Short mmCIF file of C-alpha atoms in Angstrom, two decimals:
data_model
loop_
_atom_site.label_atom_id
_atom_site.label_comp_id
_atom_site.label_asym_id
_atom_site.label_seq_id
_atom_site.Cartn_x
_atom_site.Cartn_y
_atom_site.Cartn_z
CA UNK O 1 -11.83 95.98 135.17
CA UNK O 2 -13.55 93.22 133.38
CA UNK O 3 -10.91 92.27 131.00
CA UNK O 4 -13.17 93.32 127.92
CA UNK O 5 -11.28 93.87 125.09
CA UNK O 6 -13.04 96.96 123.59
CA UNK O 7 -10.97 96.86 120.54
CA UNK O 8 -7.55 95.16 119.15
CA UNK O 9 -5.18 94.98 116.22
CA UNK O 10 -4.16 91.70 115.15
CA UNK O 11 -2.94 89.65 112.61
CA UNK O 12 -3.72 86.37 111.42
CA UNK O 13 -4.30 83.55 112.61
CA UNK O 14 -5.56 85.58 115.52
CA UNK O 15 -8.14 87.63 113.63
CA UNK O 16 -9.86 85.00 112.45
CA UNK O 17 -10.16 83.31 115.36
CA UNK O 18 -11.71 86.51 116.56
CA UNK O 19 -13.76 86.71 114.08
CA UNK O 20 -15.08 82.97 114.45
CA UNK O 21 -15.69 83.69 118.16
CA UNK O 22 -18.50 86.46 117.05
CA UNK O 23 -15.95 89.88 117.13
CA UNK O 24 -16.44 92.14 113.90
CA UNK O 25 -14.02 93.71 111.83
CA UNK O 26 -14.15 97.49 112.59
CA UNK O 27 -11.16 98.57 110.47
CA UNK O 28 -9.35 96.12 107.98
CA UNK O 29 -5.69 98.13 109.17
CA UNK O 30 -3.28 96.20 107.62
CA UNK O 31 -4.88 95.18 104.29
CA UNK O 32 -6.51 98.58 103.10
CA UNK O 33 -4.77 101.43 104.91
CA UNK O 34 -0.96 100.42 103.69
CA UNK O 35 -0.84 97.31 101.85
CA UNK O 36 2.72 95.23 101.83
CA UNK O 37 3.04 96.39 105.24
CA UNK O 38 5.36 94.55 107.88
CA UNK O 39 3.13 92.38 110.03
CA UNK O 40 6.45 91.61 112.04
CA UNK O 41 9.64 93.43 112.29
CA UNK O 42 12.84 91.76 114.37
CA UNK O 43 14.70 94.59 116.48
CA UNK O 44 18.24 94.45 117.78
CA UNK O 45 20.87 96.97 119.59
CA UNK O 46 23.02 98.29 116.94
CA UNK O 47 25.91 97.19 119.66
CA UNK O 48 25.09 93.55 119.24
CA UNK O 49 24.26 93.64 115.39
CA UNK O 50 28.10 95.32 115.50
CA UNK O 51 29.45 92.54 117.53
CA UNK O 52 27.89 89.59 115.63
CA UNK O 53 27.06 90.90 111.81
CA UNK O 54 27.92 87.23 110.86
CA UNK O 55 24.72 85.48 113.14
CA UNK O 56 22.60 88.97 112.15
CA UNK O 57 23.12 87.85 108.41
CA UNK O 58 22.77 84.24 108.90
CA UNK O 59 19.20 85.22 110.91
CA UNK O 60 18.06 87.71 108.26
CA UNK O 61 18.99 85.27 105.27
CA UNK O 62 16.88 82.11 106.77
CA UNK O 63 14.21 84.64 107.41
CA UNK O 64 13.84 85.71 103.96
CA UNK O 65 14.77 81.95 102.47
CA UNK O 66 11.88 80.85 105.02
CA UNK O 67 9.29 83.67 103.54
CA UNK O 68 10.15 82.78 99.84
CA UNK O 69 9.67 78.99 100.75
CA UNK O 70 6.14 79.13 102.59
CA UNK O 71 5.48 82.36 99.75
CA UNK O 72 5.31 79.05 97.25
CA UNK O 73 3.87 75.97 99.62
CA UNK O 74 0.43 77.33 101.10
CA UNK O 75 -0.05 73.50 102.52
CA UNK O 76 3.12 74.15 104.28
CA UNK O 77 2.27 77.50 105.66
CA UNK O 78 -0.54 76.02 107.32
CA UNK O 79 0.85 73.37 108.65
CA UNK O 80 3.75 75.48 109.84
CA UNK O 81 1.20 78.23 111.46
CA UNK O 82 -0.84 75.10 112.99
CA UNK O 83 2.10 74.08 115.26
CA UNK O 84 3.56 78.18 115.77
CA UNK O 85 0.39 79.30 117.01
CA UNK O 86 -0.93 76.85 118.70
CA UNK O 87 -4.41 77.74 116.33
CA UNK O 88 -6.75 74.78 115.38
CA UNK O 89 -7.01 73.41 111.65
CA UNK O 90 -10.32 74.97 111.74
CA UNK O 91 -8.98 78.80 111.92
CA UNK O 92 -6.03 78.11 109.92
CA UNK O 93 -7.92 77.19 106.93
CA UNK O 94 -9.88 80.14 107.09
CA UNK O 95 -7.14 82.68 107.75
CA UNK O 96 -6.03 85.51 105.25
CA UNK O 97 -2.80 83.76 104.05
CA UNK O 98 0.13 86.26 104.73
CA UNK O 99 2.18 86.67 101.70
CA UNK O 100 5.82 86.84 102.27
CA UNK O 101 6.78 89.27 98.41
CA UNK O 102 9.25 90.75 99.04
CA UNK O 103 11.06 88.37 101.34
CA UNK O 104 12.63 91.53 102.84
CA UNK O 105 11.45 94.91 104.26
CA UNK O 106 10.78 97.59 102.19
CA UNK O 107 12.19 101.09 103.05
CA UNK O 108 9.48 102.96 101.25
CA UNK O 109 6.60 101.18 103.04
CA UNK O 110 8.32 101.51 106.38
CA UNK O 111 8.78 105.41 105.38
CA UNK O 112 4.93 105.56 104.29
CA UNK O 113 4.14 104.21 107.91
CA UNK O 114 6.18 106.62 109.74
CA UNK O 115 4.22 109.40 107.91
CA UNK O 116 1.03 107.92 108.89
CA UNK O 117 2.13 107.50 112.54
CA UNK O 118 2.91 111.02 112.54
CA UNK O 119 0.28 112.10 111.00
CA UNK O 120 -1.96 110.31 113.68
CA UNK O 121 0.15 110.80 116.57
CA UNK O 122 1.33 108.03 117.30
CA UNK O 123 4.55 109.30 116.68
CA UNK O 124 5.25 113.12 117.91
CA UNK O 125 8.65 113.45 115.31
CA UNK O 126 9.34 111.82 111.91
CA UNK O 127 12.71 110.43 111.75
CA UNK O 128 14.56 108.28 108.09
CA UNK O 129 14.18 104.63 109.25
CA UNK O 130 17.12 103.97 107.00
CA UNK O 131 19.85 104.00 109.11
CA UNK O 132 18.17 101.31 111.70
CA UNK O 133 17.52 98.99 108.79
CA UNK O 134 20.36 95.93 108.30
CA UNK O 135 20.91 95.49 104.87
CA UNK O 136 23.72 92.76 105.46
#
């Protein structure tokens, strides 16, 4: 084992930095096979999301405040991204800028992924992400 990386899925900032280091691009996934697709989904036990709804919905609120707020400041996404990832000014300024519209997940796109996972195997069983979704 070498530690070569043969091939990766990543988001920014961490494709570009790729990218500036001399790795290509060998399948845009994110951007062209399902647009508006979650780059980052927050799981919980439904126990604890039972036991606490009140810090669940306090969470998931500043989330989606914090998404609408950097969706409207791009100098402030940056700057916030500089210090969260630890990236240099360099690759931040280059990165794909996320957008944060809708400030919330999206049942349908999570749906549409499910039937692509299936239909690539990466899941063996489709199953209605509904029910694992907290809509406060």
């Amino acid at each position: 084992m070498r530690g070569t990386v043969y091939a990766a899925v990543t988001g920014e900032p961490f494709l570009t930095a790729a990218k500036q280091s001399g790795l290509q691009v060998a399948m845009p996934v994110y951007s062209s096979v399902l647009p508006g697709a979650p780059q980052l989904v927050y799981v919980s036990t439904r126990k604890y999301v039972s036991d606490h709804s009140s810090i669940v919905k306090g969470f998931a609120d500043s989330i989606a405040e914090a998404n609408t707020a950097l969706s409207r400041d791009p100098a402030e996404l940056k700057k916030v991204a500089i210090t969260s990832t630890n990236s240099t000014s360099s690759v931040i300024n280059s990165i794909i800028l996320p957008v944060f519209t809708p400030p919330t997940v999206q049942i349908a796109t999570l749906k549409d992924m499910e039937q692509l996972m299936v239909k690539y195997g990466v899941l063996t069983n489709a199953f209605d992400p509904t029910p694992n979704i907290f809509a406060g």
